[in-house]
Amino acid sequence: MAELRDSLSWYPPAAAVASPSLSSAAAEAPPADGVDRISALPDDILRDVVSRLPVRDAARTAALAPRWRGLWRSAPISLRDADFLPASDADLPFDCDRARAAVGRILADHPGPFRKVQLTCCVSWSRYQEIEEWARLLAAKDVQDLILLVLDGEDSAPPSMRCPLPDDILRCASLHRLFLGFWMFPDIAAAVRRGTNVAFPFLKELVTCHGKMRDQDLELMLACSPELRMLALISSRMPLYIRLRCPNLLCMILTMSLAEELSVVDAPRLERLILCRTIGSDGFPMVIKIDRASALRVLGYLEPIVHELQIGNIVINAETKASSSSIVASVKILALKVNFGNYRDISMLVSFLGCFPNVETLHIESSMFGETTVMDRVKFWRKVHPIECLKSHVKEIAIHEFQGGQSEFEFLEFIGMCAENLQLLMLMLTKEKSASTDELDELNLQLETLFARPWLWAAEDIKLVLLGCKRENGVSFRRASDLSVDDPFM
């Protein structure tokens, strides 16, 4: 659970500041006439000040002066249950009860709106009726940003205690951002039949972590959120079929998740499709289907061993030749995960690269997953026909988890011969490789030998950067004929 709470650090920061500080310049020279100039400010400015304080401090401003007494009740406040917990975990169970009581009082007493509500410490399936009441109050009081994380966690609660998200969350039409952790999403169609008006006209970001959502509920949620910009499914086993029909979606993130298909059906503004540690179900590859995504600029990681790429109606395989119906011309940044020693992987690598002819930045993670194929890889790379993106457009290549194996150096030679516009080549070492001084010295020698071959490199000017050792080494050369070591960290 601590790791999941830490993951909230990338979520937009709370409007409230736990330890607000005043400008030191203003504090050094206060006016000496005793006039309360702050209280003389307009109500709108004072409400904005109050709304940026932790909720307990916001309530205490009523004691400052008569002018402040009603401000906190009319200000859009931010509520975090963590603000009611001590720094030490010694009395955590008792203080969780106190925090729950405080959250309940504030939700009931404050008329709203709530700028942000972050409940990550005291939400428990064992107190589901309490959660239902909070959801009812949130729906009635115009919450804008909501983070709702179950304290029990999926692994610590028996199946009988895993409850669906209360229907009233579906009535929070004022939501701009919604982050859910360890929840089963409610049956939207059933909620509509029960009379719930499901509409999220302002929702910009939807994130579910360790959540479960039926295929049809995701489709209905997207249909009810016309302004959605970002969708993230983290550690998810449902939905199995993710079909993106969303007119304003800019970014889709799927990480540490299982699905049978991710299909970009109609997302004309989608710019980033981020995949990380995803797999298919029942041993089958996950289908990644790209249909209508004319604005897609960033894609990856694609993995030949776990993904089946489909562009339009064409399934990409090792024999696929690039054509107007099998390419996505808009992609500029592509990330792949490949075992350079496996014949199927490098064959699919060539086919994948052919599907994205205008790539300018290429990330490849070197993988050891899968068997190493006994083959003449040098002969394989020499027989590969020119790949448009490498020949004409790629300017930067980063190889992650680089180990200095023979198959990786064979790929580097292939890059050198065909990447005419390459400017930067980054090799990011594995931890094991970077920990050995002897292996680093051997690797540096291998790289210098490789880059000292003037006939090998098609590009005029390339900078090599080796990352992951105790200090970063840069090797610069022009057509590899004038090799020099450039280390700005000396």
Short mmCIF file of C-alpha atoms in Angstrom, two decimals:
data_model
loop_
_atom_site.label_atom_id
_atom_site.label_comp_id
_atom_site.label_asym_id
_atom_site.label_seq_id
_atom_site.Cartn_x
_atom_site.Cartn_y
_atom_site.Cartn_z
CA MET A 1 0.00 0.00 0.00
CA ALA A 2 2.87 2.38 0.73
CA GLU A 3 4.15 1.90 -2.83
CA LEU A 4 0.71 2.72 -4.22
CA ARG A 5 0.46 5.85 -2.12
CA ASP A 6 3.90 6.85 -3.38
CA SER A 7 2.60 6.49 -6.93
CA LEU A 8 0.29 9.41 -6.21
CA SER A 9 3.36 11.65 -6.35
CA TRP A 10 2.97 11.90 -10.14
CA TYR A 11 -0.66 12.89 -9.71
CA PRO A 12 -1.36 16.66 -9.92
CA PRO A 13 -0.32 18.21 -6.60
CA ALA A 14 -2.92 19.17 -4.04
CA ALA A 15 -4.12 22.73 -4.01
CA ALA A 16 -3.58 22.79 -0.27
CA VAL A 17 -0.04 23.09 1.05
CA ALA A 18 0.73 21.17 4.25
CA SER A 19 3.23 23.75 5.48
CA PRO A 20 2.44 27.04 3.75
CA SER A 21 5.13 29.68 3.97
CA LEU A 22 4.80 33.42 3.60
CA SER A 23 7.10 35.51 1.49
CA SER A 24 10.15 36.36 3.58
CA ALA A 25 10.36 39.78 1.98
CA ALA A 26 6.85 40.64 3.12
CA ALA A 27 7.48 39.23 6.60
CA GLU A 28 10.65 41.26 7.17
CA ALA A 29 9.02 44.66 6.90
CA PRO A 30 5.43 44.60 8.25
CA PRO A 31 3.64 47.95 8.36
CA ALA A 32 3.91 49.65 11.76
CA ASP A 33 0.50 51.37 11.75
CA GLY A 34 -1.44 48.32 13.01
CA VAL A 35 -3.86 48.32 10.06
CA ASP A 36 -5.13 44.85 9.02
CA ARG A 37 -4.62 45.15 5.29
CA ILE A 38 -5.14 41.43 4.58
CA SER A 39 -8.67 41.51 5.96
CA ALA A 40 -9.38 44.45 3.71
CA LEU A 41 -8.82 42.40 0.59
CA PRO A 42 -11.84 41.45 -1.54
CA ASP A 43 -13.77 38.32 -0.57
CA ASP A 44 -12.75 36.47 -3.73
CA ILE A 45 -9.05 36.83 -2.91
CA LEU A 46 -9.53 35.79 0.72
CA ARG A 47 -11.54 32.74 -0.35
CA ASP A 48 -8.73 31.79 -2.71
CA VAL A 49 -6.24 32.07 0.17
CA VAL A 50 -8.41 29.90 2.43
CA SER A 51 -8.95 27.29 -0.31
CA ARG A 52 -5.19 26.71 -0.56
CA LEU A 53 -4.76 25.87 3.13
CA PRO A 54 -5.06 22.41 4.72
CA VAL A 55 -8.66 22.06 5.78
CA ARG A 56 -7.99 22.31 9.54
CA ASP A 57 -6.06 25.55 9.06
CA ALA A 58 -8.76 26.83 6.74
CA ALA A 59 -11.37 26.32 9.48
CA ARG A 60 -9.14 28.08 12.03
CA THR A 61 -9.07 31.27 9.96
CA ALA A 62 -12.56 31.98 11.36
CA ALA A 63 -10.84 32.97 14.62
CA LEU A 64 -8.60 35.59 13.00
CA ALA A 65 -11.12 38.42 12.85
CA PRO A 66 -14.87 38.96 12.29
CA ARG A 67 -14.12 39.56 8.62
CA TRP A 68 -12.93 35.91 8.25
CA ARG A 69 -15.69 34.08 10.12
CA GLY A 70 -17.79 32.96 7.17
CA LEU A 71 -15.07 32.70 4.56
CA TRP A 72 -14.01 29.09 4.99
CA ARG A 73 -17.58 27.85 4.57
CA SER A 74 -17.91 29.77 1.30
CA ALA A 75 -14.44 28.87 -0.05
CA PRO A 76 -13.77 25.85 -2.31
CA ILE A 77 -11.64 23.78 0.07
CA SER A 78 -9.26 20.84 -0.29
CA LEU A 79 -9.73 17.83 2.00
CA ARG A 80 -7.03 15.21 2.69
CA ASP A 81 -7.57 12.53 5.30
CA ALA A 82 -3.78 12.31 5.77
CA ASP A 83 -3.87 15.80 7.35
CA PHE A 84 -5.69 14.29 10.35
CA LEU A 85 -3.12 11.56 10.98
CA PRO A 86 0.00 11.87 13.18
CA ALA A 87 3.49 11.65 11.77
CA SER A 88 4.03 8.39 13.72
CA ASP A 89 2.13 5.17 12.97
CA ALA A 90 2.03 4.17 16.66
CA ASP A 91 -1.61 5.17 17.20
CA LEU A 92 -2.69 4.72 13.60
CA PRO A 93 -5.83 2.56 14.18
CA PHE A 94 -7.22 4.99 16.73
CA ASP A 95 -6.29 8.02 14.65
CA CYS A 96 -7.85 6.46 11.53
CA ASP A 97 -11.15 6.45 13.39
CA ARG A 98 -10.63 10.10 14.32
CA ALA A 99 -9.70 10.92 10.75
CA ARG A 100 -12.84 9.19 9.45
CA ALA A 101 -14.96 11.15 11.89
CA ALA A 102 -13.32 14.43 10.81
CA VAL A 103 -13.78 13.63 7.11
CA GLY A 104 -17.45 12.80 7.71
CA ARG A 105 -18.06 16.03 9.64
CA ILE A 106 -16.41 18.23 7.02
CA LEU A 107 -18.21 16.58 4.11
CA ALA A 108 -21.52 17.00 5.95
CA ASP A 109 -20.99 20.55 7.28
CA HIS A 110 -19.23 22.32 4.43
CA PRO A 111 -21.61 23.35 1.63
CA GLY A 112 -18.95 22.93 -1.07
CA PRO A 113 -17.57 23.08 -3.62
CA PHE A 114 -14.57 20.86 -2.86
CA ARG A 115 -11.56 21.70 -4.99
CA LYS A 116 -9.89 18.38 -4.17
CA VAL A 117 -10.69 15.40 -1.94
CA GLN A 118 -7.88 12.91 -1.34
CA LEU A 119 -8.87 9.88 0.75
CA THR A 120 -5.93 7.46 0.86
CA CYS A 121 -5.56 6.55 4.54
CA CYS A 122 -8.95 5.83 6.10
CA VAL A 123 -11.14 4.26 3.37
CA SER A 124 -11.98 0.66 4.29
CA TRP A 125 -14.30 -1.91 2.73
CA SER A 126 -15.28 -2.92 6.26
CA ARG A 127 -17.01 0.48 6.58
CA TYR A 128 -18.76 0.43 3.22
CA GLN A 129 -21.89 2.22 4.45
CA GLU A 130 -19.70 5.12 5.53
CA ILE A 131 -18.12 5.23 2.07
CA GLU A 132 -21.58 5.26 0.48
CA GLU A 133 -22.54 8.26 2.61
CA TRP A 134 -19.34 10.09 1.66
CA ALA A 135 -20.02 9.38 -2.01
CA ARG A 136 -23.53 10.82 -1.66
CA LEU A 137 -22.15 13.99 -0.08
CA LEU A 138 -19.39 14.33 -2.69
CA ALA A 139 -21.92 14.09 -5.51
CA ALA A 140 -24.00 16.83 -3.93
CA LYS A 141 -21.11 19.23 -3.29
CA ASP A 142 -19.32 19.61 -6.62
CA VAL A 143 -16.00 17.87 -6.01
CA GLN A 144 -13.51 18.62 -8.77
CA ASP A 145 -10.55 16.28 -8.08
CA LEU A 146 -11.13 12.98 -6.26
CA ILE A 147 -8.55 10.40 -5.16
CA LEU A 148 -10.17 7.37 -3.53
CA LEU A 149 -7.79 4.62 -2.40
CA VAL A 150 -8.97 1.66 -0.32
CA LEU A 151 -6.93 1.18 2.84
CA ASP A 152 -7.42 -2.62 2.95
CA GLY A 153 -5.85 -3.21 -0.46
CA GLU A 154 -6.84 -5.96 -2.83
CA ASP A 155 -4.47 -8.57 -1.38
CA SER A 156 -5.47 -8.10 2.25
CA ALA A 157 -9.25 -8.22 1.93
CA PRO A 158 -11.27 -11.40 1.29
CA PRO A 159 -13.42 -11.46 -1.88
CA SER A 160 -16.61 -11.02 0.16
CA MET A 161 -15.36 -7.59 1.30
CA ARG A 162 -14.47 -6.31 -2.18
CA CYS A 163 -17.25 -3.93 -3.01
CA PRO A 164 -18.08 -1.93 -6.11
CA LEU A 165 -17.58 1.79 -6.19
CA PRO A 166 -20.78 3.42 -4.88
CA ASP A 167 -23.17 4.49 -7.63
CA ASP A 168 -23.18 8.05 -6.28
CA ILE A 169 -19.64 8.55 -7.60
CA LEU A 170 -21.24 8.30 -11.04
CA ARG A 171 -23.29 11.39 -10.12
CA CYS A 172 -20.20 13.55 -9.51
CA ALA A 173 -20.71 15.52 -12.73
CA SER A 174 -18.31 18.27 -11.58
CA LEU A 175 -15.25 15.97 -11.61
CA HIS A 176 -12.13 17.10 -13.45
CA ARG A 177 -9.81 14.32 -12.22
CA LEU A 178 -10.63 10.89 -10.80
CA PHE A 179 -8.06 8.47 -9.32
CA LEU A 180 -9.36 5.13 -8.01
CA GLY A 181 -7.29 2.48 -6.22
CA PHE A 182 -8.48 -1.09 -5.51
CA TRP A 183 -12.08 -0.59 -6.65
CA MET A 184 -14.48 -2.56 -8.77
CA PHE A 185 -16.12 -0.10 -11.12
CA PRO A 186 -19.92 -0.01 -10.84
CA ASP A 187 -22.21 -1.37 -13.53
CA ILE A 188 -22.93 1.85 -15.40
CA ALA A 189 -25.78 0.45 -17.51
CA ALA A 190 -27.50 -0.89 -14.38
CA ALA A 191 -26.99 2.44 -12.61
CA VAL A 192 -28.64 4.24 -15.52
CA ARG A 193 -31.60 1.84 -15.33
CA ARG A 194 -31.90 2.71 -11.63
CA GLY A 195 -32.21 6.36 -12.55
CA THR A 196 -28.62 7.60 -12.12
CA ASN A 197 -27.73 10.37 -14.55
CA VAL A 198 -24.18 9.45 -15.59
CA ALA A 199 -22.36 12.36 -17.24
CA PHE A 200 -18.86 13.76 -16.78
CA PRO A 201 -18.77 16.87 -18.98
CA PHE A 202 -15.61 18.25 -17.30
CA LEU A 203 -13.59 15.07 -16.63
CA LYS A 204 -10.04 15.43 -17.97
CA GLU A 205 -8.16 12.55 -16.28
CA LEU A 206 -9.24 9.06 -15.24
CA VAL A 207 -6.81 6.71 -13.47
CA THR A 208 -7.61 3.28 -12.03
CA CYS A 209 -5.00 1.29 -10.11
CA HIS A 210 -5.52 -2.37 -9.19
CA GLY A 211 -9.07 -1.85 -10.37
CA LYS A 212 -11.61 -3.99 -12.18
CA MET A 213 -13.86 -2.64 -14.90
CA ARG A 214 -16.03 -4.51 -17.37
CA ASP A 215 -15.43 -3.84 -21.06
CA GLN A 216 -18.82 -2.22 -21.55
CA ASP A 217 -18.35 0.01 -18.47
CA LEU A 218 -15.13 1.44 -19.90
CA GLU A 219 -16.85 2.13 -23.22
CA LEU A 220 -19.79 3.83 -21.47
CA MET A 221 -17.41 5.82 -19.24
CA LEU A 222 -15.55 7.11 -22.31
CA ALA A 223 -18.82 7.96 -24.01
CA CYS A 224 -19.92 9.95 -20.92
CA SER A 225 -16.61 11.88 -20.76
CA PRO A 226 -16.32 13.90 -23.98
CA GLU A 227 -13.49 16.10 -22.62
CA LEU A 228 -11.31 13.27 -21.31
CA ARG A 229 -7.63 13.94 -22.03
CA MET A 230 -5.81 11.16 -20.15
CA LEU A 231 -6.77 7.56 -19.34
CA ALA A 232 -4.47 5.32 -17.28
CA LEU A 233 -5.08 1.69 -16.32
CA ILE A 234 -2.46 0.47 -13.84
CA SER A 235 -2.12 -3.14 -12.62
CA SER A 236 -5.43 -4.04 -14.19
CA ARG A 237 -6.88 -7.45 -15.21
CA MET A 238 -10.12 -5.93 -16.45
CA PRO A 239 -11.23 -4.73 -18.93
CA LEU A 240 -9.99 -7.41 -21.32
CA TYR A 241 -10.96 -5.44 -24.42
CA ILE A 242 -9.97 -1.78 -24.35
CA ARG A 243 -11.56 0.09 -27.23
CA LEU A 244 -10.74 3.78 -27.41
CA ARG A 245 -13.49 5.91 -28.86
CA CYS A 246 -12.82 9.32 -27.40
CA PRO A 247 -12.75 12.56 -29.42
CA ASN A 248 -10.38 14.53 -27.15
CA LEU A 249 -8.17 11.83 -25.60
CA LEU A 250 -4.50 12.85 -25.73
CA CYS A 251 -2.78 10.12 -23.71
CA MET A 252 -3.49 6.46 -22.94
CA ILE A 253 -1.33 4.62 -20.38
CA LEU A 254 -1.53 0.87 -19.82
CA THR A 255 1.02 -0.50 -17.39
CA MET A 256 1.52 -3.78 -15.48
CA SER A 257 -1.78 -4.96 -16.89
CA LEU A 258 -3.39 -7.90 -18.65
CA ALA A 259 -5.71 -7.46 -21.65
CA GLU A 260 -6.61 -9.32 -24.81
CA GLU A 261 -6.87 -6.25 -27.01
CA LEU A 262 -6.15 -2.54 -26.97
CA SER A 263 -7.78 -0.96 -29.99
CA VAL A 264 -7.56 2.68 -31.02
CA VAL A 265 -10.90 2.76 -32.81
CA ASP A 266 -11.50 6.49 -33.07
CA ALA A 267 -9.19 8.82 -31.16
CA PRO A 268 -8.31 11.61 -33.61
CA ARG A 269 -6.36 13.66 -31.03
CA LEU A 270 -4.48 10.79 -29.33
CA GLU A 271 -0.79 11.73 -29.15
CA ARG A 272 0.71 9.19 -26.72
CA LEU A 273 0.03 5.48 -26.34
CA ILE A 274 2.22 4.28 -23.46
CA LEU A 275 2.59 0.54 -22.79
CA CYS A 276 4.73 -0.90 -19.98
CA ARG A 277 4.88 -4.52 -18.77
CA THR A 278 1.64 -5.54 -20.42
CA ILE A 279 0.68 -9.07 -21.43
CA GLY A 280 -2.15 -10.92 -23.14
CA SER A 281 -4.38 -13.49 -21.46
CA ASP A 282 -4.16 -17.29 -21.48
CA GLY A 283 -0.73 -17.27 -23.09
CA PHE A 284 -1.87 -15.39 -26.20
CA PRO A 285 -0.31 -12.08 -27.32
CA MET A 286 -2.12 -8.85 -26.65
CA VAL A 287 -3.48 -7.33 -29.83
CA ILE A 288 -2.49 -3.68 -30.30
CA LYS A 289 -4.73 -2.34 -33.04
CA ILE A 290 -4.28 1.16 -34.46
CA ASP A 291 -7.04 2.38 -36.71
CA ARG A 292 -7.99 6.04 -36.53
CA ALA A 293 -5.15 7.84 -34.71
CA SER A 294 -3.87 10.48 -37.09
CA ALA A 295 -2.20 12.53 -34.32
CA LEU A 296 -0.30 9.66 -32.63
CA ARG A 297 3.28 10.80 -31.96
CA VAL A 298 4.56 8.54 -29.15
CA LEU A 299 4.13 4.75 -29.04
CA GLY A 300 5.67 2.02 -26.90
CA TYR A 301 6.91 -0.23 -25.53
CA LEU A 302 5.92 -2.71 -28.24
CA GLU A 303 7.23 -6.22 -27.56
CA PRO A 304 7.19 -8.82 -30.38
CA ILE A 305 6.92 -11.68 -27.91
CA VAL A 306 3.81 -10.35 -26.11
CA HIS A 307 2.15 -7.99 -28.62
CA GLU A 308 0.50 -8.54 -31.97
CA LEU A 309 0.45 -5.27 -33.90
CA GLN A 310 -2.42 -4.59 -36.25
CA ILE A 311 -2.70 -1.44 -38.37
CA GLY A 312 -6.13 -1.06 -39.88
CA ASN A 313 -6.99 -4.55 -41.08
CA ILE A 314 -3.38 -5.66 -41.57
CA VAL A 315 -1.74 -7.89 -38.97
CA ILE A 316 1.97 -7.10 -38.92
CA ASN A 317 4.26 -10.13 -39.15
CA ALA A 318 7.86 -10.83 -40.13
CA GLU A 319 6.95 -10.90 -43.83
CA THR A 320 4.95 -7.66 -43.86
CA LYS A 321 6.23 -5.11 -46.36
CA ALA A 322 5.64 -1.43 -45.66
CA SER A 323 2.77 0.02 -47.68
CA SER A 324 0.40 2.96 -47.42
CA SER A 325 -2.13 0.77 -45.56
CA SER A 326 0.35 -0.71 -43.07
CA ILE A 327 2.08 2.41 -41.73
CA VAL A 328 1.40 5.07 -39.09
CA ALA A 329 3.17 8.10 -40.50
CA SER A 330 2.53 10.42 -37.54
CA VAL A 331 4.67 8.54 -34.97
CA LYS A 332 7.89 10.40 -34.09
CA ILE A 333 8.96 8.56 -30.92
CA LEU A 334 8.88 4.76 -30.85
CA ALA A 335 9.87 2.36 -28.06
CA LEU A 336 10.45 -1.38 -28.54
CA LYS A 337 11.62 -4.26 -26.35
CA VAL A 338 13.65 -6.87 -28.22
CA ASN A 339 15.92 -9.86 -27.67
CA PHE A 340 18.66 -9.19 -30.25
CA GLY A 341 19.70 -12.83 -30.13
CA ASN A 342 16.27 -14.20 -31.05
CA TYR A 343 15.45 -14.58 -34.74
CA ARG A 344 11.73 -13.92 -34.38
CA ASP A 345 12.34 -10.80 -32.29
CA ILE A 346 14.79 -9.18 -34.71
CA SER A 347 12.59 -10.14 -37.68
CA MET A 348 9.61 -8.43 -36.02
CA LEU A 349 11.85 -5.49 -35.08
CA VAL A 350 12.50 -4.91 -38.78
CA SER A 351 8.78 -5.17 -39.59
CA PHE A 352 7.79 -2.83 -36.73
CA LEU A 353 10.32 -0.21 -37.84
CA GLY A 354 8.89 -0.37 -41.34
CA CYS A 355 5.44 0.53 -40.00
CA PHE A 356 6.62 3.87 -38.62
CA PRO A 357 8.58 5.57 -41.41
CA ASN A 358 8.92 9.01 -39.80
CA VAL A 359 10.33 8.05 -36.40
CA GLU A 360 12.96 10.52 -35.19
CA THR A 361 13.67 9.09 -31.71
CA LEU A 362 13.98 5.34 -31.18
CA HIS A 363 14.12 3.62 -27.78
CA ILE A 364 14.97 -0.09 -27.65
CA GLU A 365 15.18 -2.12 -24.46
CA SER A 366 17.53 -5.07 -24.85
CA SER A 367 15.80 -8.12 -23.40
CA MET A 368 17.11 -11.54 -22.39
CA PHE A 369 13.61 -13.03 -22.42
CA GLY A 370 13.21 -15.92 -24.85
CA GLU A 371 15.71 -18.32 -26.38
CA THR A 372 18.83 -17.25 -28.24
CA THR A 373 18.55 -18.52 -31.80
CA VAL A 374 21.52 -20.20 -33.46
CA MET A 375 21.87 -18.23 -36.69
CA ASP A 376 24.13 -16.00 -38.74
CA ARG A 377 22.85 -12.64 -37.52
CA VAL A 378 25.50 -10.70 -39.45
CA LYS A 379 24.16 -12.20 -42.66
CA PHE A 380 20.59 -11.44 -41.51
CA TRP A 381 21.29 -7.74 -40.97
CA ARG A 382 23.15 -7.44 -44.29
CA LYS A 383 20.13 -8.82 -46.15
CA VAL A 384 17.65 -6.38 -44.52
CA HIS A 385 16.29 -3.93 -47.06
CA PRO A 386 16.69 -0.23 -46.24
CA ILE A 387 14.23 0.88 -43.54
CA GLU A 388 12.80 4.32 -44.24
CA CYS A 389 12.84 5.67 -40.69
CA LEU A 390 16.47 4.63 -40.08
CA LYS A 391 17.68 5.79 -43.47
CA SER A 392 16.05 9.22 -43.51
CA HIS A 393 14.61 10.34 -40.18
CA VAL A 394 16.05 8.81 -36.99
CA LYS A 395 18.22 11.33 -35.14
CA GLU A 396 18.42 9.77 -31.68
CA ILE A 397 18.63 6.14 -30.60
CA ALA A 398 18.69 4.94 -26.99
CA ILE A 399 19.37 1.30 -26.19
CA HIS A 400 18.32 0.50 -22.64
CA GLU A 401 19.66 -2.41 -20.55
CA PHE A 402 22.67 -2.64 -22.84
CA GLN A 403 24.94 -5.55 -21.91
CA GLY A 404 27.60 -5.43 -24.61
CA GLY A 405 26.66 -8.80 -26.09
CA GLN A 406 27.65 -9.83 -29.58
CA SER A 407 24.08 -9.63 -30.88
CA GLU A 408 23.81 -6.04 -29.61
CA PHE A 409 27.04 -5.03 -31.36
CA GLU A 410 25.76 -6.61 -34.58
CA PHE A 411 22.71 -4.38 -34.35
CA LEU A 412 24.94 -1.35 -33.71
CA GLU A 413 26.80 -2.14 -36.93
CA PHE A 414 23.48 -2.32 -38.77
CA ILE A 415 22.50 1.08 -37.36
CA GLY A 416 25.84 2.55 -38.38
CA MET A 417 25.47 1.44 -41.98
CA CYS A 418 21.93 2.73 -42.55
CA ALA A 419 21.17 5.61 -40.14
CA GLU A 420 22.29 8.54 -42.27
CA ASN A 421 20.89 11.30 -40.02
CA LEU A 422 21.82 9.83 -36.63
CA GLN A 423 23.13 12.49 -34.24
CA LEU A 424 22.99 10.85 -30.81
CA LEU A 425 23.43 7.23 -29.74
CA MET A 426 22.86 6.47 -26.05
CA LEU A 427 23.77 3.11 -24.51
CA MET A 428 22.26 2.63 -21.05
CA LEU A 429 24.02 -0.18 -19.21
CA THR A 430 22.49 -2.83 -16.98
CA LYS A 431 23.29 -2.57 -13.27
CA GLU A 432 25.45 -5.68 -13.48
CA LYS A 433 27.49 -4.31 -16.37
CA SER A 434 27.99 -0.91 -14.78
CA ALA A 435 29.15 -2.46 -11.48
CA SER A 436 32.23 -4.11 -12.98
CA THR A 437 35.23 -1.88 -13.73
CA ASP A 438 36.93 -4.58 -15.82
CA GLU A 439 33.83 -5.12 -17.94
CA LEU A 440 33.46 -1.36 -18.42
CA ASP A 441 37.05 -1.10 -19.64
CA GLU A 442 36.46 -3.97 -22.07
CA LEU A 443 33.24 -2.40 -23.29
CA ASN A 444 34.93 0.97 -23.89
CA LEU A 445 37.61 -0.81 -25.94
CA GLN A 446 34.96 -2.61 -28.00
CA LEU A 447 33.11 0.65 -28.66
CA GLU A 448 36.25 2.51 -29.69
CA THR A 449 37.11 -0.32 -32.09
CA LEU A 450 33.61 -0.27 -33.55
CA PHE A 451 33.50 3.48 -34.03
CA ALA A 452 37.00 3.60 -35.52
CA ARG A 453 35.77 2.04 -38.75
CA PRO A 454 35.17 4.97 -41.14
CA TRP A 455 33.46 2.79 -43.76
CA LEU A 456 30.82 1.61 -41.25
CA TRP A 457 29.06 4.84 -40.37
CA ALA A 458 26.72 6.56 -42.81
CA ALA A 459 26.10 9.65 -40.66
CA GLU A 460 28.40 12.66 -40.80
CA ASP A 461 28.47 13.47 -37.09
CA ILE A 462 27.43 11.27 -34.18
CA LYS A 463 27.78 11.62 -30.41
CA LEU A 464 27.90 8.46 -28.33
CA VAL A 465 26.91 8.61 -24.65
CA LEU A 466 27.43 5.68 -22.31
CA LEU A 467 25.13 5.86 -19.27
CA GLY A 468 24.96 3.78 -16.11
CA CYS A 469 28.58 3.77 -14.94
CA LYS A 470 29.93 5.80 -12.03
CA ARG A 471 30.39 8.74 -14.35
CA GLU A 472 29.02 9.40 -17.79
CA ASN A 473 31.38 9.01 -20.74
CA GLY A 474 30.79 10.80 -24.01
CA VAL A 475 32.57 9.74 -27.19
CA SER A 476 32.32 12.15 -30.12
CA PHE A 477 33.49 11.51 -33.63
CA ARG A 478 32.99 12.67 -37.21
CA ARG A 479 32.52 9.80 -39.64
CA ALA A 480 34.42 7.80 -36.97
CA SER A 481 37.69 8.94 -38.50
CA ASP A 482 38.51 11.45 -35.81
CA LEU A 483 37.80 9.62 -32.55
CA SER A 484 38.06 11.60 -29.32
CA VAL A 485 36.86 11.19 -25.77
CA ASP A 486 34.74 14.01 -24.42
CA ASP A 487 33.94 13.76 -20.69
CA PRO A 488 32.29 16.93 -19.34
CA PHE A 489 32.22 15.41 -15.84
CA MET A 490 36.01 15.32 -15.40
#
